């Protein structure tokens, strides 16, 4: 079974600064995907970024980038130039890549507050 | 392109009653998954349907059930409601093989 661990329950960052959210996972699978989802107060889960395990290059989406360390089973999210709209809960998630399932395993989440 | 639609958005039910939640996936998506979100347990996988068949099931009692129709719309049913079933129920749809799930806004169920 897969597990996803987010050990920091809360973080705070000043607007325009950079923050890094940590995530570790455990799996015996070699083919998988990793995701960061954002859940603002509206409760809508929004995909922020995804990483395929077979890709060595770290994924980047505008101000969001990941540091994927496959051997260490670490998958952190860096948010640059933080904005007030980034205030939300962030979830790290794992998906087996066998194409025969869509079951996501989530971490407990981290509450990020961006201060003006 | 319309997103994932969940109805109703809010529900209040009494212990012992049953409830049915609905999810309409993005057009063309054949996989629909359901998750329960609570402050204590976080996000937990309930089940996944693909082409009208249950493909995966989480560790929930038999009171939780679901189905999927030929148009990929899915329903989940909870019978004999308990106070602990109060949660946000999220539905996600996926295009097979992409590894990317799109979520609805959820149904907030309160059991009193």
PDB file of C-alpha atoms in Angstrom:
ATOM      1  CA  UNK A   1       0.000   0.000   0.000  1.00  0.00           C
ATOM      2  CA  UNK A   2       1.076   3.531  -0.672  1.00  0.00           C
ATOM      3  CA  UNK A   3       1.396   6.211   1.979  1.00  0.00           C
ATOM      4  CA  UNK A   4       1.803   9.954   1.633  1.00  0.00           C
ATOM      5  CA  UNK A   5       3.108  12.060   4.501  1.00  0.00           C
ATOM      6  CA  UNK A   6       2.847  15.796   4.946  1.00  0.00           C
ATOM      7  CA  UNK A   7       4.406  16.522   8.290  1.00  0.00           C
ATOM      8  CA  UNK A   8       3.833  20.287   8.445  1.00  0.00           C
ATOM      9  CA  UNK A   9       0.199  21.058   9.366  1.00  0.00           C
ATOM     10  CA  UNK A  10       0.480  24.799   8.827  1.00  0.00           C
ATOM     11  CA  UNK A  11       2.759  27.346   7.207  1.00  0.00           C
ATOM     12  CA  UNK A  12       2.701  31.076   6.760  1.00  0.00           C
ATOM     13  CA  UNK A  13       4.502  33.246   4.205  1.00  0.00           C
ATOM     14  CA  UNK A  14       4.698  36.922   3.408  1.00  0.00           C
ATOM     15  CA  UNK A  15       3.184  38.039   0.134  1.00  0.00           C
ATOM     16  CA  UNK A  16       5.746  38.043  -2.737  1.00  0.00           C
ATOM     17  CA  UNK A  17       8.083  35.661  -0.926  1.00  0.00           C
ATOM     18  CA  UNK A  18       8.846  32.019  -1.652  1.00  0.00           C
ATOM     19  CA  UNK A  19       7.610  29.042   0.337  1.00  0.00           C
ATOM     20  CA  UNK A  20       8.292  25.318   0.093  1.00  0.00           C
ATOM     21  CA  UNK A  21       5.784  22.663   1.147  1.00  0.00           C
ATOM     22  CA  UNK A  22       7.143  19.199   1.961  1.00  0.00           C
ATOM     23  CA  UNK A  23       5.818  15.783   1.061  1.00  0.00           C
ATOM     24  CA  UNK A  24       7.250  12.295   1.336  1.00  0.00           C
ATOM     25  CA  UNK A  25       5.731   9.070   0.095  1.00  0.00           C
ATOM     26  CA  UNK A  26       6.309   5.384   0.315  1.00  0.00           C
ATOM     27  CA  UNK A  27       5.649   2.886  -2.444  1.00  0.00           C
ATOM     28  CA  UNK A  28       7.089  -0.209  -4.039  1.00  0.00           C
ATOM     29  CA  UNK A  29       5.742   0.821  -7.433  1.00  0.00           C
ATOM     30  CA  UNK A  30       8.095   2.002 -10.148  1.00  0.00           C
ATOM     31  CA  UNK A  31       5.468   3.637 -12.334  1.00  0.00           C
ATOM     32  CA  UNK A  32       3.380   6.338 -10.689  1.00  0.00           C
ATOM     33  CA  UNK A  33       2.293   9.952 -10.684  1.00  0.00           C
ATOM     34  CA  UNK A  34       2.549  12.577  -7.980  1.00  0.00           C
ATOM     35  CA  UNK A  35       0.334  15.616  -7.649  1.00  0.00           C
ATOM     36  CA  UNK A  36      -0.171  18.747  -5.631  1.00  0.00           C
ATOM     37  CA  UNK A  37      -3.770  19.851  -5.223  1.00  0.00           C
ATOM     38  CA  UNK A  38      -4.967  23.150  -3.795  1.00  0.00           C
ATOM     39  CA  UNK A  39      -8.196  23.439  -1.826  1.00  0.00           C
ATOM     40  CA  UNK A  40      -9.216  27.058  -1.149  1.00  0.00           C
ATOM     41  CA  UNK A  41     -12.033  27.976   1.273  1.00  0.00           C
ATOM     42  CA  UNK A  42     -14.539  27.265  -1.525  1.00  0.00           C
ATOM     43  CA  UNK A  43     -13.549  23.566  -1.040  1.00  0.00           C
ATOM     44  CA  UNK A  44     -12.996  23.030  -4.785  1.00  0.00           C
ATOM     45  CA  UNK A  45      -9.949  20.801  -5.290  1.00  0.00           C
ATOM     46  CA  UNK A  46      -7.737  22.298  -7.968  1.00  0.00           C
ATOM     47  CA  UNK A  47      -4.801  20.532  -9.587  1.00  0.00           C
ATOM     48  CA  UNK A  48      -1.671  22.645  -9.168  1.00  0.00           C
ATOM     49  CA  UNK A  49       1.021  20.465 -10.693  1.00  0.00           C
ATOM     50  CA  UNK A  50       1.763  16.876 -11.599  1.00  0.00           C
ATOM     51  CA  UNK A  51       4.915  14.803 -11.987  1.00  0.00           C
ATOM     52  CA  UNK A  52       5.379  11.481 -13.737  1.00  0.00           C
ATOM     53  CA  UNK A  53       7.837   9.269 -11.847  1.00  0.00           C
ATOM     54  CA  UNK A  54       9.708   8.257 -14.987  1.00  0.00           C
ATOM     55  CA  UNK A  55      10.563  11.880 -15.801  1.00  0.00           C
ATOM     56  CA  UNK A  56      13.757  13.152 -14.237  1.00  0.00           C
ATOM     57  CA  UNK A  57      12.971  16.761 -15.014  1.00  0.00           C
ATOM     58  CA  UNK A  58      11.064  18.584 -12.292  1.00  0.00           C
ATOM     59  CA  UNK A  59       7.631  19.857 -13.318  1.00  0.00           C
ATOM     60  CA  UNK A  60       6.980  23.598 -13.447  1.00  0.00           C
ATOM     61  CA  UNK A  61       3.738  25.552 -13.834  1.00  0.00           C
ATOM     62  CA  UNK A  62       4.261  29.307 -13.750  1.00  0.00           C
ATOM     63  CA  UNK A  63       5.030  30.227 -10.109  1.00  0.00           C
ATOM     64  CA  UNK A  64       4.771  26.601  -8.977  1.00  0.00           C
ATOM     65  CA  UNK A  65       7.568  24.090  -9.264  1.00  0.00           C
ATOM     66  CA  UNK A  66       8.453  20.789  -7.634  1.00  0.00           C
ATOM     67  CA  UNK A  67      11.612  19.195  -6.341  1.00  0.00           C
ATOM     68  CA  UNK A  68      11.156  15.508  -7.103  1.00  0.00           C
ATOM     69  CA  UNK A  69      13.738  13.264  -5.449  1.00  0.00           C
ATOM     70  CA  UNK A  70      12.753   9.760  -6.510  1.00  0.00           C
ATOM     71  CA  UNK A  71      15.378   7.871  -4.525  1.00  0.00           C
ATOM     72  CA  UNK A  72      14.504   9.770  -1.372  1.00  0.00           C
ATOM     73  CA  UNK A  73      10.758   9.522  -2.166  1.00  0.00           C
ATOM     74  CA  UNK A  74      10.377  13.221  -1.649  1.00  0.00           C
ATOM     75  CA  UNK A  75       8.132  15.592  -3.591  1.00  0.00           C
ATOM     76  CA  UNK A  76       8.142  19.201  -2.393  1.00  0.00           C
ATOM     77  CA  UNK A  77       6.241  22.136  -3.873  1.00  0.00           C
ATOM     78  CA  UNK A  78       7.826  25.553  -4.212  1.00  0.00           C
ATOM     79  CA  UNK A  79       5.589  28.575  -4.617  1.00  0.00           C
ATOM     80  CA  UNK A  80       7.407  31.668  -5.821  1.00  0.00           C
ATOM     81  CA  UNK A  81       6.145  35.247  -5.528  1.00  0.00           C
ATOM     82  CA  UNK A  82       3.366  34.145  -3.164  1.00  0.00           C
ATOM     83  CA  UNK A  83       0.006  35.819  -3.689  1.00  0.00           C
ATOM     84  CA  UNK A  84      -2.949  36.273  -1.338  1.00  0.00           C
ATOM     85  CA  UNK A  85      -4.943  33.927  -3.575  1.00  0.00           C
ATOM     86  CA  UNK A  86      -2.500  31.131  -2.768  1.00  0.00           C
ATOM     87  CA  UNK A  87      -3.994  30.923   0.726  1.00  0.00           C
ATOM     88  CA  UNK A  88      -5.492  27.419   0.845  1.00  0.00           C
ATOM     89  CA  UNK A  89      -4.952  23.852   1.968  1.00  0.00           C
ATOM     90  CA  UNK A  90      -2.455  21.987  -0.171  1.00  0.00           C
ATOM     91  CA  UNK A  91      -2.552  18.236  -0.587  1.00  0.00           C
ATOM     92  CA  UNK A  92       0.142  15.978  -1.935  1.00  0.00           C
ATOM     93  CA  UNK A  93      -1.265  12.904  -3.725  1.00  0.00           C
ATOM     94  CA  UNK A  94      -0.020   9.645  -5.243  1.00  0.00           C
ATOM     95  CA  UNK A  95      -1.465   7.622  -8.109  1.00  0.00           C
ATOM     96  CA  UNK A  96      -0.306   4.243  -9.316  1.00  0.00           C
ATOM     97  CA  UNK A  97       0.562   4.436 -12.979  1.00  0.00           C
ATOM     98  CA  UNK A  98      -0.785   1.128 -14.199  1.00  0.00           C
ATOM     99  CA  UNK A  99      -3.643   2.797 -16.064  1.00  0.00           C
ATOM    100  CA  UNK A 100      -6.152   0.487 -14.425  1.00  0.00           C
ATOM    101  CA  UNK A 101      -7.175   2.709 -11.584  1.00  0.00           C
ATOM    102  CA  UNK A 102      -7.734   6.322 -10.661  1.00  0.00           C
ATOM    103  CA  UNK A 103      -7.440   5.962  -6.894  1.00  0.00           C
ATOM    104  CA  UNK A 104      -5.554   8.868  -5.383  1.00  0.00           C
ATOM    105  CA  UNK A 105      -3.831   8.502  -2.018  1.00  0.00           C
ATOM    106  CA  UNK A 106      -3.658  11.856  -0.269  1.00  0.00           C
ATOM    107  CA  UNK A 107      -1.523  13.272   2.494  1.00  0.00           C
ATOM    108  CA  UNK A 108      -3.190  15.017   5.436  1.00  0.00           C
ATOM    109  CA  UNK A 109      -2.672  18.404   3.850  1.00  0.00           C
ATOM    110  CA  UNK A 110      -1.022  21.626   4.901  1.00  0.00           C
ATOM    111  CA  UNK A 111      -2.753  24.932   5.527  1.00  0.00           C
ATOM    112  CA  UNK A 112      -0.871  27.761   3.857  1.00  0.00           C
ATOM    113  CA  UNK A 113      -1.576  31.354   4.824  1.00  0.00           C
ATOM    114  CA  UNK A 114      -0.192  34.214   2.747  1.00  0.00           C
ATOM    115  CA  UNK A 115       0.149  37.411   4.771  1.00  0.00           C
ATOM    116  CA  UNK A 116      -0.299  40.818   3.104  1.00  0.00           C
TER     117      UNK A 116
ATOM    118  CA  UNK B   1     -16.237  22.526 -21.435  1.00  0.00           C
ATOM    119  CA  UNK B   2     -18.358  21.938 -18.339  1.00  0.00           C
ATOM    120  CA  UNK B   3     -16.576  20.740 -15.222  1.00  0.00           C
ATOM    121  CA  UNK B   4     -17.569  18.038 -12.778  1.00  0.00           C
ATOM    122  CA  UNK B   5     -20.989  18.731 -11.305  1.00  0.00           C
ATOM    123  CA  UNK B   6     -22.096  17.421  -7.952  1.00  0.00           C
ATOM    124  CA  UNK B   7     -25.607  17.698  -6.604  1.00  0.00           C
ATOM    125  CA  UNK B   8     -26.846  18.651  -4.152  1.00  0.00           C
ATOM    126  CA  UNK B   9     -24.263  21.002  -2.672  1.00  0.00           C
ATOM    127  CA  UNK B  10     -25.606  20.724   0.859  1.00  0.00           C
ATOM    128  CA  UNK B  11     -27.679  18.121   2.674  1.00  0.00           C
ATOM    129  CA  UNK B  12     -28.933  17.706   6.203  1.00  0.00           C
ATOM    130  CA  UNK B  13     -30.177  14.263   7.160  1.00  0.00           C
ATOM    131  CA  UNK B  14     -31.235  12.491  10.329  1.00  0.00           C
ATOM    132  CA  UNK B  15     -29.493   9.439  11.750  1.00  0.00           C
ATOM    133  CA  UNK B  16     -30.877   6.257  10.278  1.00  0.00           C
ATOM    134  CA  UNK B  17     -31.961   7.841   7.014  1.00  0.00           C
ATOM    135  CA  UNK B  18     -30.363   7.167   3.665  1.00  0.00           C
ATOM    136  CA  UNK B  19     -28.974   9.611   1.147  1.00  0.00           C
ATOM    137  CA  UNK B  20     -28.059   9.634  -2.537  1.00  0.00           C
ATOM    138  CA  UNK B  21     -25.445  11.952  -3.994  1.00  0.00           C
ATOM    139  CA  UNK B  22     -24.962  12.573  -7.688  1.00  0.00           C
ATOM    140  CA  UNK B  23     -21.929  13.323  -9.838  1.00  0.00           C
ATOM    141  CA  UNK B  24     -21.821  14.241 -13.519  1.00  0.00           C
ATOM    142  CA  UNK B  25     -18.289  13.906 -14.898  1.00  0.00           C
ATOM    143  CA  UNK B  26     -16.611  15.943 -17.594  1.00  0.00           C
ATOM    144  CA  UNK B  27     -17.831  14.914 -21.013  1.00  0.00           C
ATOM    145  CA  UNK B  28     -15.760  12.012 -22.332  1.00  0.00           C
ATOM    146  CA  UNK B  29     -14.458  10.955 -18.926  1.00  0.00           C
ATOM    147  CA  UNK B  30     -15.389   7.381 -18.113  1.00  0.00           C
ATOM    148  CA  UNK B  31     -13.777   7.106 -14.684  1.00  0.00           C
ATOM    149  CA  UNK B  32     -15.519   8.526 -11.636  1.00  0.00           C
ATOM    150  CA  UNK B  33     -14.080   8.310  -8.132  1.00  0.00           C
ATOM    151  CA  UNK B  34     -15.592   9.277  -4.806  1.00  0.00           C
ATOM    152  CA  UNK B  35     -13.785  10.561  -1.720  1.00  0.00           C
ATOM    153  CA  UNK B  36     -14.859  11.387   1.797  1.00  0.00           C
ATOM    154  CA  UNK B  37     -13.186  14.368   3.467  1.00  0.00           C
ATOM    155  CA  UNK B  38     -13.347  14.916   7.221  1.00  0.00           C
ATOM    156  CA  UNK B  39     -11.164  17.033   9.529  1.00  0.00           C
ATOM    157  CA  UNK B  40     -10.033  13.964  11.440  1.00  0.00           C
ATOM    158  CA  UNK B  41      -9.408  11.438   8.678  1.00  0.00           C
ATOM    159  CA  UNK B  42      -8.590  13.740   5.793  1.00  0.00           C
ATOM    160  CA  UNK B  43      -9.358  12.581   2.264  1.00  0.00           C
ATOM    161  CA  UNK B  44     -10.272   8.923   2.006  1.00  0.00           C
ATOM    162  CA  UNK B  45     -11.037   6.982  -1.148  1.00  0.00           C
ATOM    163  CA  UNK B  46     -14.494   5.417  -1.285  1.00  0.00           C
ATOM    164  CA  UNK B  47     -14.707   3.777  -4.697  1.00  0.00           C
ATOM    165  CA  UNK B  48     -14.090   4.191  -8.395  1.00  0.00           C
ATOM    166  CA  UNK B  49     -16.310   3.368 -11.325  1.00  0.00           C
ATOM    167  CA  UNK B  50     -15.176   2.896 -14.881  1.00  0.00           C
ATOM    168  CA  UNK B  51     -17.550   2.094 -17.719  1.00  0.00           C
ATOM    169  CA  UNK B  52     -20.338   1.203 -15.283  1.00  0.00           C
ATOM    170  CA  UNK B  53     -18.150  -1.241 -13.307  1.00  0.00           C
ATOM    171  CA  UNK B  54     -16.680  -0.747  -9.861  1.00  0.00           C
ATOM    172  CA  UNK B  55     -12.947  -0.925 -10.440  1.00  0.00           C
ATOM    173  CA  UNK B  56     -11.642  -0.090  -6.972  1.00  0.00           C
ATOM    174  CA  UNK B  57     -13.097   0.072  -3.507  1.00  0.00           C
ATOM    175  CA  UNK B  58     -11.826   1.720  -0.348  1.00  0.00           C
ATOM    176  CA  UNK B  59     -12.145   0.513   3.201  1.00  0.00           C
ATOM    177  CA  UNK B  60     -15.675   1.629   4.014  1.00  0.00           C
ATOM    178  CA  UNK B  61     -18.621  -0.389   5.357  1.00  0.00           C
ATOM    179  CA  UNK B  62     -21.231  -1.846   3.058  1.00  0.00           C
ATOM    180  CA  UNK B  63     -23.592   1.023   3.907  1.00  0.00           C
ATOM    181  CA  UNK B  64     -21.651   2.984   1.307  1.00  0.00           C
ATOM    182  CA  UNK B  65     -22.445   1.966  -2.235  1.00  0.00           C
ATOM    183  CA  UNK B  66     -22.362   3.453  -5.668  1.00  0.00           C
ATOM    184  CA  UNK B  67     -23.170   2.944  -9.291  1.00  0.00           C
ATOM    185  CA  UNK B  68     -22.431   4.404 -12.656  1.00  0.00           C
ATOM    186  CA  UNK B  69     -24.765   4.838 -15.570  1.00  0.00           C
ATOM    187  CA  UNK B  70     -24.132   4.413 -19.279  1.00  0.00           C
ATOM    188  CA  UNK B  71     -23.647   8.182 -19.658  1.00  0.00           C
ATOM    189  CA  UNK B  72     -20.883   7.973 -16.980  1.00  0.00           C
ATOM    190  CA  UNK B  73     -22.909   9.841 -14.382  1.00  0.00           C
ATOM    191  CA  UNK B  74     -22.438   8.306 -10.969  1.00  0.00           C
ATOM    192  CA  UNK B  75     -24.379   8.141  -7.755  1.00  0.00           C
ATOM    193  CA  UNK B  76     -23.312   7.137  -4.304  1.00  0.00           C
ATOM    194  CA  UNK B  77     -25.681   6.010  -1.630  1.00  0.00           C
ATOM    195  CA  UNK B  78     -25.236   5.879   2.107  1.00  0.00           C
ATOM    196  CA  UNK B  79     -27.809   3.911   4.068  1.00  0.00           C
ATOM    197  CA  UNK B  80     -28.553   3.973   7.789  1.00  0.00           C
ATOM    198  CA  UNK B  81     -26.720   7.244   8.265  1.00  0.00           C
ATOM    199  CA  UNK B  82     -24.536   7.739  11.332  1.00  0.00           C
ATOM    200  CA  UNK B  83     -23.292  10.974  12.861  1.00  0.00           C
ATOM    201  CA  UNK B  84     -19.777  10.055  11.719  1.00  0.00           C
ATOM    202  CA  UNK B  85     -20.883  10.130   8.092  1.00  0.00           C
ATOM    203  CA  UNK B  86     -20.996  13.926   8.274  1.00  0.00           C
ATOM    204  CA  UNK B  87     -18.374  14.992   5.764  1.00  0.00           C
ATOM    205  CA  UNK B  88     -17.620  16.642   2.464  1.00  0.00           C
ATOM    206  CA  UNK B  89     -18.063  14.099  -0.316  1.00  0.00           C
ATOM    207  CA  UNK B  90     -15.972  14.802  -3.376  1.00  0.00           C
ATOM    208  CA  UNK B  91     -16.313  13.304  -6.803  1.00  0.00           C
ATOM    209  CA  UNK B  92     -13.525  13.279  -9.373  1.00  0.00           C
ATOM    210  CA  UNK B  93     -13.562  12.348 -13.029  1.00  0.00           C
ATOM    211  CA  UNK B  94     -10.616  11.201 -15.106  1.00  0.00           C
ATOM    212  CA  UNK B  95      -9.794  10.494 -18.704  1.00  0.00           C
ATOM    213  CA  UNK B  96      -8.369   6.981 -18.836  1.00  0.00           C
ATOM    214  CA  UNK B  97      -4.589   6.836 -18.893  1.00  0.00           C
ATOM    215  CA  UNK B  98      -3.896  10.505 -18.180  1.00  0.00           C
ATOM    216  CA  UNK B  99      -3.415  10.211 -14.425  1.00  0.00           C
ATOM    217  CA  UNK B 100      -5.203  13.499 -13.912  1.00  0.00           C
ATOM    218  CA  UNK B 101      -8.362  13.880 -11.823  1.00  0.00           C
ATOM    219  CA  UNK B 102     -10.772  16.817 -11.937  1.00  0.00           C
ATOM    220  CA  UNK B 103     -12.901  17.408  -8.880  1.00  0.00           C
ATOM    221  CA  UNK B 104     -16.392  18.688  -8.348  1.00  0.00           C
ATOM    222  CA  UNK B 105     -17.246  21.226  -5.657  1.00  0.00           C
ATOM    223  CA  UNK B 106     -18.440  18.505  -3.325  1.00  0.00           C
ATOM    224  CA  UNK B 107     -21.565  17.748  -1.360  1.00  0.00           C
ATOM    225  CA  UNK B 108     -21.540  18.779   2.284  1.00  0.00           C
ATOM    226  CA  UNK B 109     -23.521  16.167   4.224  1.00  0.00           C
ATOM    227  CA  UNK B 110     -24.527  16.851   7.793  1.00  0.00           C
ATOM    228  CA  UNK B 111     -26.109  14.063   9.826  1.00  0.00           C
ATOM    229  CA  UNK B 112     -28.024  15.175  12.925  1.00  0.00           C
TER     230      UNK B 112
END
